[in-house]
Short mmCIF file of C-alpha atoms in Angstrom, two decimals:
data_model
loop_
_atom_site.label_atom_id
_atom_site.label_comp_id
_atom_site.label_asym_id
_atom_site.label_seq_id
_atom_site.Cartn_x
_atom_site.Cartn_y
_atom_site.Cartn_z
CA UNK A 164 -7.58 29.76 9.71
CA UNK A 165 -6.96 27.12 12.33
CA UNK A 166 -3.43 26.59 13.67
CA UNK A 167 -1.53 23.53 12.58
CA UNK A 168 -1.19 20.99 15.41
CA UNK A 169 2.47 20.21 16.28
CA UNK A 170 3.82 16.77 15.51
CA UNK A 171 4.34 14.46 18.49
CA UNK A 172 6.31 11.18 18.50
CA UNK A 173 5.11 8.14 20.44
CA UNK A 174 7.72 5.50 21.18
CA UNK A 175 7.69 1.89 22.34
CA UNK A 176 10.81 -0.28 22.86
CA UNK A 177 11.22 -4.02 23.42
CA UNK A 178 14.24 -6.28 23.72
CA UNK A 179 14.23 -10.05 24.10
CA UNK A 180 16.99 -12.63 24.48
CA UNK A 181 15.40 -15.01 21.97
CA UNK A 182 15.23 -18.76 22.19
CA UNK A 183 18.87 -19.71 21.53
CA UNK A 184 21.20 -17.11 23.00
CA UNK A 185 22.17 -17.24 26.72
CA UNK A 186 22.34 -13.45 27.16
CA UNK A 187 21.05 -10.37 25.47
CA UNK A 188 23.79 -8.46 23.71
CA UNK A 189 21.44 -5.77 22.23
CA UNK A 190 20.96 -2.39 23.86
CA UNK A 191 18.43 0.38 23.14
CA UNK A 192 17.06 3.64 24.45
CA UNK A 193 14.50 6.25 23.63
CA UNK A 194 14.02 9.85 24.70
CA UNK A 195 10.42 10.59 23.88
CA UNK A 196 10.65 14.27 24.90
CA UNK A 197 13.48 15.01 22.61
CA UNK A 198 12.61 12.54 19.84
CA UNK A 199 15.69 10.33 19.99
CA UNK A 200 15.95 6.58 19.46
CA UNK A 201 19.10 4.48 19.60
CA UNK A 202 19.58 0.73 19.07
CA UNK A 203 22.83 -1.36 19.07
CA UNK A 204 23.59 -5.05 18.53
CA UNK A 205 26.80 -6.14 20.17
CA UNK A 206 29.22 -8.87 19.26
CA UNK A 207 32.41 -10.52 20.30
CA UNK A 208 34.11 -12.26 23.16
CA UNK A 209 33.15 -13.24 26.69
CA UNK A 210 30.63 -10.57 27.89
CA UNK A 211 32.00 -8.25 25.25
CA UNK A 212 28.92 -7.92 23.05
CA UNK A 213 26.64 -6.56 25.79
CA UNK A 214 29.29 -4.18 26.95
CA UNK A 215 29.92 -2.85 23.41
CA UNK A 216 26.29 -2.26 22.69
CA UNK A 217 25.68 -0.54 25.98
CA UNK A 218 28.68 1.71 25.49
CA UNK A 219 27.41 2.54 21.97
CA UNK A 220 24.00 3.63 23.23
CA UNK A 221 25.20 5.49 26.27
CA UNK A 222 27.96 7.44 24.46
CA UNK A 223 25.65 8.29 21.59
CA UNK A 224 23.05 9.75 23.96
CA UNK A 225 25.69 11.67 25.87
CA UNK A 226 26.85 13.45 22.69
CA UNK A 227 23.26 14.23 21.68
CA UNK A 228 22.44 15.63 25.05
CA UNK A 229 25.61 17.70 25.15
CA UNK A 230 25.31 19.14 21.63
CA UNK A 231 21.59 19.45 20.90
CA UNK A 232 20.52 21.97 23.50
CA UNK A 233 19.96 25.28 21.78
CA UNK A 234 16.59 26.24 20.11
CA UNK A 235 18.15 26.19 16.63
CA UNK A 236 19.66 22.74 17.11
CA UNK A 237 16.76 21.11 15.31
CA UNK A 238 18.11 22.15 11.94
CA UNK A 239 18.62 18.82 9.93
CA UNK A 240 22.17 19.59 8.86
CA UNK A 241 23.18 20.42 12.42
CA UNK A 242 21.57 17.24 13.77
CA UNK A 243 23.26 15.09 11.11
CA UNK A 244 26.67 16.44 12.15
CA UNK A 245 25.99 15.63 15.81
CA UNK A 246 24.86 12.12 14.98
CA UNK A 247 28.01 11.54 13.00
CA UNK A 248 30.18 12.78 15.83
CA UNK A 249 28.30 10.57 18.26
CA UNK A 250 29.11 7.50 16.20
CA UNK A 251 32.71 8.38 16.12
CA UNK A 252 32.64 8.87 19.95
CA UNK A 253 31.07 5.43 20.39
CA UNK A 254 33.65 3.81 18.19
CA UNK A 255 36.47 5.34 20.13
CA UNK A 256 35.10 4.45 23.51
CA UNK A 257 34.40 0.83 22.58
CA UNK A 258 37.99 0.49 21.44
CA UNK A 259 39.25 2.19 24.51
CA UNK A 260 37.25 -0.09 26.81
CA UNK A 261 38.50 -3.20 24.97
CA UNK A 262 42.03 -1.98 25.39
CA UNK A 263 41.54 -1.57 29.17
CA UNK A 264 40.08 -5.06 29.74
CA UNK A 265 41.45 -8.24 28.00
CA UNK A 266 38.05 -9.95 28.50
CA UNK A 267 36.62 -7.33 26.20
CA UNK A 268 39.16 -7.70 23.41
CA UNK A 269 37.58 -7.89 19.95
CA UNK A 270 34.19 -6.61 21.01
CA UNK A 271 32.12 -4.54 18.60
CA UNK A 272 28.63 -3.38 17.84
CA UNK A 273 26.23 -2.15 15.24
CA UNK A 274 24.41 1.09 15.75
CA UNK A 275 21.33 2.87 14.33
CA UNK A 276 20.39 6.28 15.83
CA UNK A 277 17.48 8.44 14.80
CA UNK A 278 16.51 12.05 15.70
CA UNK A 279 12.89 12.84 14.86
CA UNK A 280 12.22 16.46 13.84
CA UNK A 281 8.92 18.17 12.82
CA UNK A 282 8.85 16.87 9.23
CA UNK A 283 11.82 14.53 8.91
CA UNK A 284 13.92 11.99 10.71
CA UNK A 285 17.73 12.25 10.64
CA UNK A 286 19.67 9.02 10.96
CA UNK A 287 23.17 7.53 11.16
CA UNK A 288 23.92 3.83 11.13
CA UNK A 289 26.79 1.35 11.10
CA UNK A 290 26.29 -2.34 10.51
CA UNK A 291 23.08 -4.35 9.86
CA UNK A 292 20.65 -2.95 12.46
CA UNK A 293 17.92 -1.41 10.38
CA UNK A 294 15.30 1.39 10.16
CA UNK A 295 12.08 1.08 8.33
CA UNK A 296 9.14 3.43 7.61
CA UNK A 297 5.59 2.32 7.04
CA UNK A 298 3.58 4.89 5.07
CA UNK A 299 0.33 4.28 3.33
CA UNK A 300 0.55 0.59 3.76
CA UNK A 301 4.02 0.38 2.16
CA UNK A 302 7.04 -0.67 4.27
CA UNK A 303 10.39 0.83 3.15
CA UNK A 304 13.78 -0.02 4.42
CA UNK A 305 15.52 3.32 5.01
CA UNK A 306 18.96 2.04 5.89
CA UNK A 307 21.34 -0.10 3.86
CA UNK A 308 23.01 -3.11 5.54
CA UNK A 309 26.74 -2.86 5.89
CA UNK A 310 27.32 -6.59 5.13
CA UNK A 311 29.20 -8.73 2.65
CA UNK A 312 25.81 -10.04 1.54
CA UNK A 313 24.49 -6.60 0.69
CA UNK A 314 27.68 -5.87 -1.34
CA UNK A 315 27.21 -9.09 -3.32
CA UNK A 316 23.57 -8.15 -4.01
CA UNK A 317 24.51 -4.57 -5.02
CA UNK A 318 27.15 -5.96 -7.38
CA UNK A 319 24.65 -8.34 -9.02
CA UNK A 320 26.57 -11.42 -7.90
CA UNK A 321 23.62 -12.59 -5.79
CA UNK A 322 19.95 -12.10 -6.50
CA UNK A 323 17.96 -10.62 -3.62
CA UNK A 324 15.83 -13.75 -3.36
CA UNK A 325 18.96 -15.77 -2.75
CA UNK A 326 20.17 -13.58 0.10
CA UNK A 327 18.25 -15.32 2.79
CA UNK A 328 20.13 -18.56 2.24
CA UNK A 329 23.64 -17.15 1.74
CA UNK A 330 26.56 -18.11 3.92
CA UNK A 331 27.58 -14.44 3.84
CA UNK A 332 24.57 -13.43 5.85
CA UNK A 333 25.62 -11.55 8.95
CA UNK A 334 29.24 -10.85 7.88
CA UNK A 335 29.54 -7.11 8.56
CA UNK A 336 31.66 -4.81 6.45
CA UNK A 337 31.41 -1.94 9.03
CA UNK A 338 31.07 -2.04 12.81
CA UNK A 339 31.86 0.00 15.89
CA UNK A 340 35.06 -0.92 17.65
CA UNK A 341 36.54 -2.78 14.65
CA UNK A 342 38.87 -0.08 13.26
CA UNK A 343 40.25 3.25 14.61
CA UNK A 344 38.06 5.07 12.06
CA UNK A 345 34.46 4.19 11.40
CA UNK A 346 32.35 5.52 8.52
CA UNK A 347 28.79 6.08 9.61
CA UNK A 348 26.16 6.29 6.86
CA UNK A 349 23.90 9.35 7.20
CA UNK A 350 20.34 9.60 6.16
CA UNK A 351 17.44 12.13 6.13
CA UNK A 352 13.86 10.93 5.50
CA UNK A 353 10.50 12.71 5.38
CA UNK A 354 8.16 12.17 8.30
CA UNK A 355 4.40 12.77 8.22
CA UNK A 356 1.51 12.25 10.58
CA UNK A 357 0.58 8.55 10.95
CA UNK A 358 3.96 7.38 9.66
CA UNK A 359 5.29 4.47 11.73
CA UNK A 360 9.07 3.90 12.00
CA UNK A 361 10.84 0.78 13.20
CA UNK A 362 14.41 0.39 14.40
CA UNK A 363 15.47 -3.19 14.87
CA UNK A 364 18.37 -5.65 15.29
CA UNK A 365 18.87 -8.50 12.84
CA UNK A 366 17.36 -10.86 15.33
CA UNK A 367 14.04 -9.60 13.98
CA UNK A 368 14.81 -9.33 10.32
CA UNK A 369 16.52 -12.70 10.11
CA UNK A 370 13.34 -14.35 11.35
CA UNK A 371 10.69 -12.14 9.64
CA UNK A 372 10.62 -10.87 6.02
CA UNK A 373 9.37 -7.39 5.18
CA UNK A 374 5.88 -8.55 4.32
CA UNK A 375 5.47 -10.17 7.81
CA UNK A 376 6.73 -7.01 9.48
CA UNK A 377 4.42 -4.82 7.45
CA UNK A 378 1.43 -6.97 8.40
CA UNK A 379 2.14 -6.50 12.10
CA UNK A 380 2.71 -2.77 11.81
CA UNK A 381 -0.26 -1.90 9.59
CA UNK A 382 -2.79 -1.66 12.44
CA UNK A 383 -0.72 0.93 14.30
CA UNK A 384 -1.13 3.45 11.52
CA UNK A 385 -4.45 3.96 13.24
CA UNK A 386 -4.01 6.10 16.28
CA UNK A 387 -6.40 3.95 18.28
CA UNK A 388 -4.05 0.95 18.07
CA UNK A 389 -1.39 0.57 20.66
CA UNK A 390 2.36 0.46 19.69
CA UNK A 391 3.00 -1.96 22.59
CA UNK A 392 0.81 -4.62 21.01
CA UNK A 393 2.70 -4.40 17.74
CA UNK A 394 6.10 -4.48 19.39
CA UNK A 395 5.14 -7.51 21.46
CA UNK A 396 3.73 -9.15 18.39
CA UNK A 397 6.97 -8.71 16.42
CA UNK A 398 9.04 -10.23 19.23
CA UNK A 399 6.65 -13.12 19.64
CA UNK A 400 6.65 -13.92 15.92
CA UNK A 401 10.40 -13.86 15.66
CA UNK A 402 10.59 -16.23 18.55
CA UNK A 403 7.97 -18.47 17.13
CA UNK A 404 10.05 -18.74 13.88
CA UNK A 405 13.16 -19.81 15.77
CA UNK A 406 14.38 -16.82 17.78
CA UNK A 407 17.99 -17.58 16.80
CA UNK A 408 19.34 -14.22 18.08
CA UNK A 409 18.41 -11.40 20.43
CA UNK A 410 15.41 -9.52 19.17
CA UNK A 411 15.10 -5.75 19.69
CA UNK A 412 12.64 -3.28 18.28
CA UNK A 413 11.84 0.45 18.66
CA UNK A 414 8.60 1.76 17.24
CA UNK A 415 7.92 5.40 16.63
CA UNK A 416 4.59 6.88 15.43
CA UNK A 417 4.13 10.41 14.26
CA UNK A 418 0.88 11.95 15.61
CA UNK A 419 -0.69 15.35 15.77
#
């Protein structure tokens, strides 16, 4: 019997200021060797948004690097606990930084963090930055937006097809730096060879619907296709359709 090839994760990350904003308040990072991806979308105040998102990403990675070091740290439950702790760390540090500098008062950030294991991906998120999985030609949103709009849809007050035109679009119900205690939403999702995962800020999803995103990602389910081409295409399309916000994407492909 031949040995089973180990799973490997290929990453590609892109971030663009868009066509309207004067500065990029998104931050992102990947650690291909350890299978980590983090993306944050900052908000609030003069220079506050970019600081908040950068703090969110840096503090999250610091906790992961500090805690996930032993050989048995890849157990999903253990990883989930570390991700949750990292979100709490990020929330506390954003609030502390805002308290030290009046120019940063009121700043906050979304956050989505993913740790890729052999057969699953463990996530935690706060806000409306998203994670998707493309498998077998079907794109599935794995995270649930923490927005007033999503709560109205969940309650049946708004139909999903009305959501794109609602005035409640973009009003967050959870965010880092807003309150002393933040409630991250955990997730654990299966991962198979040739799955493609997307982490993104709402600068992408406000411009492109799921069908448009799926069409761009479909070619990269083939291992001959380059992730960089798909990431660049997503950014270019979002800009072509208005580019009203910063656009950030991280693509991850599971290969053997």
